[in-house]
Structure formats: C-alpha cells, structure tokens
XYZ file of C-alpha atoms in Angstrom:
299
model
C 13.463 8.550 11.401
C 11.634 5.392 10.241
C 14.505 3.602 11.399
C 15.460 1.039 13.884
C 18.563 0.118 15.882
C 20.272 3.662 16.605
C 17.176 5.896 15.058
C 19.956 8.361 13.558
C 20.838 9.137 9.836
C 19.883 6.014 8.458
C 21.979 5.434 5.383
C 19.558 6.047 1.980
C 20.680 2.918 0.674
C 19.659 1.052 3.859
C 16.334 2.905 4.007
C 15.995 1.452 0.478
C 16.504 -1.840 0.833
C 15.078 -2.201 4.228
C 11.858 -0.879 2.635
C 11.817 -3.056 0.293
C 12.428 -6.066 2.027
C 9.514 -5.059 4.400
C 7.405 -4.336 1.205
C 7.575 -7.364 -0.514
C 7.397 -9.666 2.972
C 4.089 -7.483 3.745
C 2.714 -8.033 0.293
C 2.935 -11.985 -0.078
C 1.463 -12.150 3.367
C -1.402 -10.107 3.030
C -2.167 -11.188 -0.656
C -5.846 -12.843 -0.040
C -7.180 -10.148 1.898
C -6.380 -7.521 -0.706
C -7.327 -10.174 -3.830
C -10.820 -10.032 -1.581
C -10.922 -6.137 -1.226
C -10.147 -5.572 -5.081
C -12.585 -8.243 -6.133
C -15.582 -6.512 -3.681
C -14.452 -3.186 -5.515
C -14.700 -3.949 -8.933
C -17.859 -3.795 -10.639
C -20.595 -6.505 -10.280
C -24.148 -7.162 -11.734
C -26.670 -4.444 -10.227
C -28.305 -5.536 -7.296
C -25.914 -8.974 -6.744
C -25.006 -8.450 -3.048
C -21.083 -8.610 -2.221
C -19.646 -10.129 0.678
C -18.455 -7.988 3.771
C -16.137 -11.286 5.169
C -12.845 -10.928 3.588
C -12.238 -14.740 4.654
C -16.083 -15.759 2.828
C -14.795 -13.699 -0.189
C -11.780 -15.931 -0.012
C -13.271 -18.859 0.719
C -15.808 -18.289 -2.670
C -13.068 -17.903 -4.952
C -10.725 -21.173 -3.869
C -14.421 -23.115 -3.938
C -15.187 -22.068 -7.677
C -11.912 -21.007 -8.799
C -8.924 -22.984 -6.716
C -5.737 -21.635 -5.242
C -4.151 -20.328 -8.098
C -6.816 -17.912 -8.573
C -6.607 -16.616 -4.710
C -2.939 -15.132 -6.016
C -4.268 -13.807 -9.639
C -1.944 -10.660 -9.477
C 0.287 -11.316 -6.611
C 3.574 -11.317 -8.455
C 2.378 -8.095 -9.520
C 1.552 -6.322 -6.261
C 4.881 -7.855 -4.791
C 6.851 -6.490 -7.043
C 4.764 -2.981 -6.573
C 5.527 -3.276 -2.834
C 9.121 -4.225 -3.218
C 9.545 -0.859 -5.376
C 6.794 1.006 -3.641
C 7.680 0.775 -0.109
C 11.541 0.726 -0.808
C 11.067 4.008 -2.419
C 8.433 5.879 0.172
C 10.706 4.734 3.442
C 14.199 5.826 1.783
C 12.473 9.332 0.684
C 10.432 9.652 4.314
C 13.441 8.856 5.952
C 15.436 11.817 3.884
C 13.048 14.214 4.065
C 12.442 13.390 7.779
C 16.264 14.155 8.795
C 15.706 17.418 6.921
C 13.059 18.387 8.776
C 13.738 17.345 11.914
C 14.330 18.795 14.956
C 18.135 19.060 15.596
C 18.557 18.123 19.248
C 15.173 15.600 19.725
C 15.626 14.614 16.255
C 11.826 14.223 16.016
C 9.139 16.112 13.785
C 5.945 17.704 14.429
C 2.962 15.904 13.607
C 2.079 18.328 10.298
C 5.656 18.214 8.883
C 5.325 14.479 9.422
C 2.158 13.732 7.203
C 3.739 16.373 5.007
C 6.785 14.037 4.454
C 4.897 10.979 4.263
C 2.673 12.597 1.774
C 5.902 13.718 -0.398
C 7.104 10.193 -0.230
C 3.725 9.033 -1.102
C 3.790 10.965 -4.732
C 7.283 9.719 -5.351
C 5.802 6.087 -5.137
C 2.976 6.232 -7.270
C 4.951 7.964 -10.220
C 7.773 5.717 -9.561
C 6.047 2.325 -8.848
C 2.835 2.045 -7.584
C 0.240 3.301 -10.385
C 1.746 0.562 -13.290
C 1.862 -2.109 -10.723
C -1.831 -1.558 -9.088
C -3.095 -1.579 -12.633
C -1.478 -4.454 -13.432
C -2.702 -6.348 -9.990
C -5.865 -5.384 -10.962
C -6.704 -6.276 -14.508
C -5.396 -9.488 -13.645
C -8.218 -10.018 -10.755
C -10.511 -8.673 -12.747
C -10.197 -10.144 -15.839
C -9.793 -13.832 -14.327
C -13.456 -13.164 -13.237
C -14.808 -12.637 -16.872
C -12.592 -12.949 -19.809
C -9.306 -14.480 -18.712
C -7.067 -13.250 -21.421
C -3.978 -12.361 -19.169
C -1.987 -15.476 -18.952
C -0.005 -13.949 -16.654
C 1.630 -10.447 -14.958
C 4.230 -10.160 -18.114
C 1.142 -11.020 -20.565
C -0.727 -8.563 -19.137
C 1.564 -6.097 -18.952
C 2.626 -6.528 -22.734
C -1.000 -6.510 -24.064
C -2.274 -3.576 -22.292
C 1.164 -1.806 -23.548
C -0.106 -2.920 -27.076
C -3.363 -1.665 -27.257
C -3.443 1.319 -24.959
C 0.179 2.505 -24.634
C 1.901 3.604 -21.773
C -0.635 5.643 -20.684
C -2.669 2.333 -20.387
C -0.254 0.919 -17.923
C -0.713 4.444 -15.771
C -4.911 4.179 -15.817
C -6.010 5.453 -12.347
C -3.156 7.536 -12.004
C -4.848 10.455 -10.156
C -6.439 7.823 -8.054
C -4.006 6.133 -7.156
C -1.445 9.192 -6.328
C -4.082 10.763 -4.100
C -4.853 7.267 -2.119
C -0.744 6.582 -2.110
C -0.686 10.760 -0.862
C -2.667 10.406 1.524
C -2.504 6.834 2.641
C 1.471 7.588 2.978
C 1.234 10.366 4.419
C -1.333 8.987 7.000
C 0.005 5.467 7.594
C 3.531 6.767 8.011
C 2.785 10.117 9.882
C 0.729 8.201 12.529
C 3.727 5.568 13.074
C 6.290 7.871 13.804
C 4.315 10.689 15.870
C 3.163 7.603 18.025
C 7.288 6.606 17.889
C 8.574 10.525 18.647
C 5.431 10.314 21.996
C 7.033 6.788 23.050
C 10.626 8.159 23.007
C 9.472 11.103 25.193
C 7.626 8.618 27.540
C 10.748 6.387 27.482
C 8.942 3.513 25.871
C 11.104 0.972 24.859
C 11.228 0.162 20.686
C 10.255 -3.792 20.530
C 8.433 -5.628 18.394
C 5.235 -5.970 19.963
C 5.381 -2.268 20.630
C 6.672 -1.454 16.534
C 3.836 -4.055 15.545
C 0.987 -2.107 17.642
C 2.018 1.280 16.155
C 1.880 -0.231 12.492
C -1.579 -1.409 13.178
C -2.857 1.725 14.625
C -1.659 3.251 11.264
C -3.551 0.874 9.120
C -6.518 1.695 11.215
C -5.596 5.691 10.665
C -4.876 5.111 6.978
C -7.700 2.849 6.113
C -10.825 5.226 7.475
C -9.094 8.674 5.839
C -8.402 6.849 1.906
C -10.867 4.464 1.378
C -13.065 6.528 -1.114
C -9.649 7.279 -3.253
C -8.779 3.856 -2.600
C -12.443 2.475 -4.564
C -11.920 4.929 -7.274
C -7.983 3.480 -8.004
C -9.358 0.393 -8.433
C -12.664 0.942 -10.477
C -10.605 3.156 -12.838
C -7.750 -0.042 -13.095
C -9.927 -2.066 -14.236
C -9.506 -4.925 -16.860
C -10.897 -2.256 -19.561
C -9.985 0.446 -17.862
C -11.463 3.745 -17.718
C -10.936 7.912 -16.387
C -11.250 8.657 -12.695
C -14.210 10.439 -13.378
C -16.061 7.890 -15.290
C -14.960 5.622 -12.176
C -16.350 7.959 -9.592
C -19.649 8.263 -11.699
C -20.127 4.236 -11.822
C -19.179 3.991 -8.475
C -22.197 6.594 -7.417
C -24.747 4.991 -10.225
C -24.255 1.410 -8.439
C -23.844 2.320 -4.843
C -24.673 6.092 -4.135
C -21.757 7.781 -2.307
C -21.763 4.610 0.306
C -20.284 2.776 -2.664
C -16.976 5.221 -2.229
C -16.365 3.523 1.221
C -16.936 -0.188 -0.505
C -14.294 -3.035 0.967
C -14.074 -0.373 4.071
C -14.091 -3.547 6.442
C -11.668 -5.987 3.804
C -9.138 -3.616 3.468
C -9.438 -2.727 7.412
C -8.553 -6.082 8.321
C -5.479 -5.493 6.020
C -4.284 -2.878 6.404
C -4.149 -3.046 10.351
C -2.533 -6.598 9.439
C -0.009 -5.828 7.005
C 0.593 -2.144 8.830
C 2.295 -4.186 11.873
C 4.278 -6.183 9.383
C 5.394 -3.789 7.404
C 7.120 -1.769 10.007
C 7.984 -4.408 12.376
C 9.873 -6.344 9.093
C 11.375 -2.708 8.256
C 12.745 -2.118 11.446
C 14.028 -5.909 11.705
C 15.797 -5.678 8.363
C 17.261 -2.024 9.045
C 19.005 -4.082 12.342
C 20.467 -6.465 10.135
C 21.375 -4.787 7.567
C 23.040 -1.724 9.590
C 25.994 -4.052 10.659
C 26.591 -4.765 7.290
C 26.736 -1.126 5.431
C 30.358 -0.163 5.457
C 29.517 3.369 6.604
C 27.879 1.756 9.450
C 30.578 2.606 12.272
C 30.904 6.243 11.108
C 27.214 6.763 11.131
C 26.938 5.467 14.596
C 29.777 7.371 15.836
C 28.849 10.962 14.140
C-alpha cells in the first residue's frame, strides 16, 4: 500500500482524503513551475524561441504581467489535484490490497504500474481532463485575449459555447498522460518502497521524499510527448488530439513532442517528493482519528 504508519488496509476513506490533502498541498506549491511548462507548450509565433529556465519563464511573466498572472489557473489545477490525487491514491491503494501478495503484502513491479495505470483512468474521467482544460485556457488566454475573468467564468463560457464536451477537450490526451504518468509515478514509488522493506530501510521522510522524486524523474521522461499533446489540444480555442499532434510536428518536428521536457522535470521531481511525503504525513494523522482505526491495526 501507498500508505504510511502501519502500511496495512488503509481505510478507503483515509486513502481519500489523505490524497487529497497531499494533492492540493503539492499543487499550490508547485504552481509557477507548471504555469511555466504550460505556457512553453502552448503555441507561439513560428520561429520566436521559448525559454528552457522554468525560473526565466517565471521571471518574464511577473516582469510584463505581475503576480497575479504567475497563478492564472491555479485555483483550477488545485482543485484538479485535490480531486485527482484523492481519487488515484484511494483506487491504487484498493486495487493494490487486491493484488497483493498475502504474506509480504507487496506487488510485483507489472501488477504495480498496472494498478497505478487503473487508478490513472479513474482520475482523468473523474477529475483531471475538465480541470486541466480549465488550467489551461486560463494561461493561455491571459496571453492573448483575456476573456476568462476567472476559473468559474471560464468554466461557464466554455460550457456555453462548446458544451460539455468542451470542458473534456484533450480527453484522450490527457487519459493516456494521467495512464501512464500514474501508472509510472506511482509504480516506481512503491516497487522502490516493497525493495526498502526487504532491505529493512526505515520509512522517513527524507527517505519517502527521495522515492517521490525518483518517480517524477521516472514519470516525466516516459509521458512527456502525451503530456504536450494534453495541453496543445486544451487550449484557449481548443482543438482534437490529432489536430494537436499535427501542430505540434508543423512547429517543432517530433522534438516539439518532448517540449517543457526540462520545466516539467524540475516539477515533477519537486512536487513528486511532496506529494508522497504530504500523503504519508496526513495518512499518520489522520489514522488516529478514523474510528475503525484500532480494528484495522489489530486485524
């Protein structure tokens, strides 16, 4: 399991909120670097050279734009996390005690992307996809038009003029990068977990932030081209993944499917050691509290 404290049978309600507490504490923080990696993705005039420096990107933006712009979309994307990762840890962690080996209580490596990939799905259909596009119309469109007063706004007018099928643009996209990326991010953190319990490493938070990070690093290299497609395909406008993959390979040729490789590197290796160290913080302190607590420990 995902889980901290006794590592058995983690309640689903605990997974939950847990998750989602580690979600939306891993989205606020990481905000800038991801505003930078969207804006790097999205479209710009032919030949304009973007920025590889995440913090230069950054640093642009607040110069031209001020601070308010830096967090264009972060309500958004914290919400998304709040749902998304609440959601993929309380389905891992189920369909990791199914799976699991009875006496070690630990999975092999396949049946662990395989669960993080199931919980990956699950999110995007559930949270992710309407939440991403939402994120990203509102970066984008502070760039150019800047008709979206704000996440509500945006969400309303797109709902107006494209339907709900307007709010899920980039849906194949985004479920193959949330697929994947799940199934990669959270596969790698708990086969390094299962090979530290056999080695007797102790479970701390320098050792739960070093596994996160590793995963980001995992997660980041193996989903970046599904990653570029989500977001040309979320754009303000909008558009089909294939119209997105054929823009992306007009501008850039197929290096543009690995654009903001080195923005979203930085954080994802970031925001993968705070998503699972705050996850297995808030599973400790929330554990105490869950009235089936005691039982679960005992059984």
């Amino acid at each position: 399991m995902v889980s901290g404290g006794n590592d058995k049978n983690t309640p689903a309600v605990v997974s939950l909120a847990a998750g989602g507490i580690a979600g939306g504490v891993e989205g606020a923080v990481s905000y800038p670097l991801e505003f930078a990696k969207t804006r790097v993705q999205l479209r710009a005039k032919k030949g304009v050279p973007t920025p590889r420096n995440p913090f230069l990107v950054v640093t642009q933006v607040y110069q031209k734009e001020g601070i308010k712009a830096l967090y264009k979309g972060c309500g958004a994307l914290v919400v998304g996390s709040i749902a998304k990762d609440g959601v993929r840890f309380l389905f891992f962690d189920q369909i990791k005690e199914a799976y699991a080996d009875k006496e070690t209580g630990t999975l092999s490596p396949l049946r662990n992307l395989l669960a993080g990939m199931s919980a990956g799905v699950v999110a995007s259909i559930t949270a992710v996809t309407p939440t991403e596009r939402i994120k990203t119309a509102l970066i984008d469109d502070a760039r150019n038009e800047k008709r979206f007063r704000s996440g509500l706004h945006a969400t309303t007018t797109i709902w107006k003029e494209h339907g709900l099928l307007g709010l899920y643009r980039g849906f194949a996209g985004t479920t193959l990068k949330q697929a994947s990326a799940t199934a990669f991010r959270m596969g790698t953190y708990n086969i390094l977990k299962d090979f530290e319990k056999t080695r007797n490493i102790e479970q701390n938070t320098a050792v739960n932030f070093a596994n996160g990070s590793v995963a980001g690093v995992v997660t980041t290299l193996s989903t970046q081209p599904f990653d570029v497609i989500k977001t040309r395909s979320q754009s303000a406008t909008g558009t089909s993944t294939a119209e997105a993959i054929k823009s992306i390979l007009l501008d850039y040729g197929l290096k543009g499917m690995w654009k903001g490789t080195t923005m979203r590197l930085g954080r994802t290796v970031f925001s993968g050691g705070i998503l699972f160290t705050s996850y297995e913080a808030a599973v400790k302190i929330i554990m105490p509290l869950y009235p089936g607590a005691k039982q679960t420990e005992a059984g």
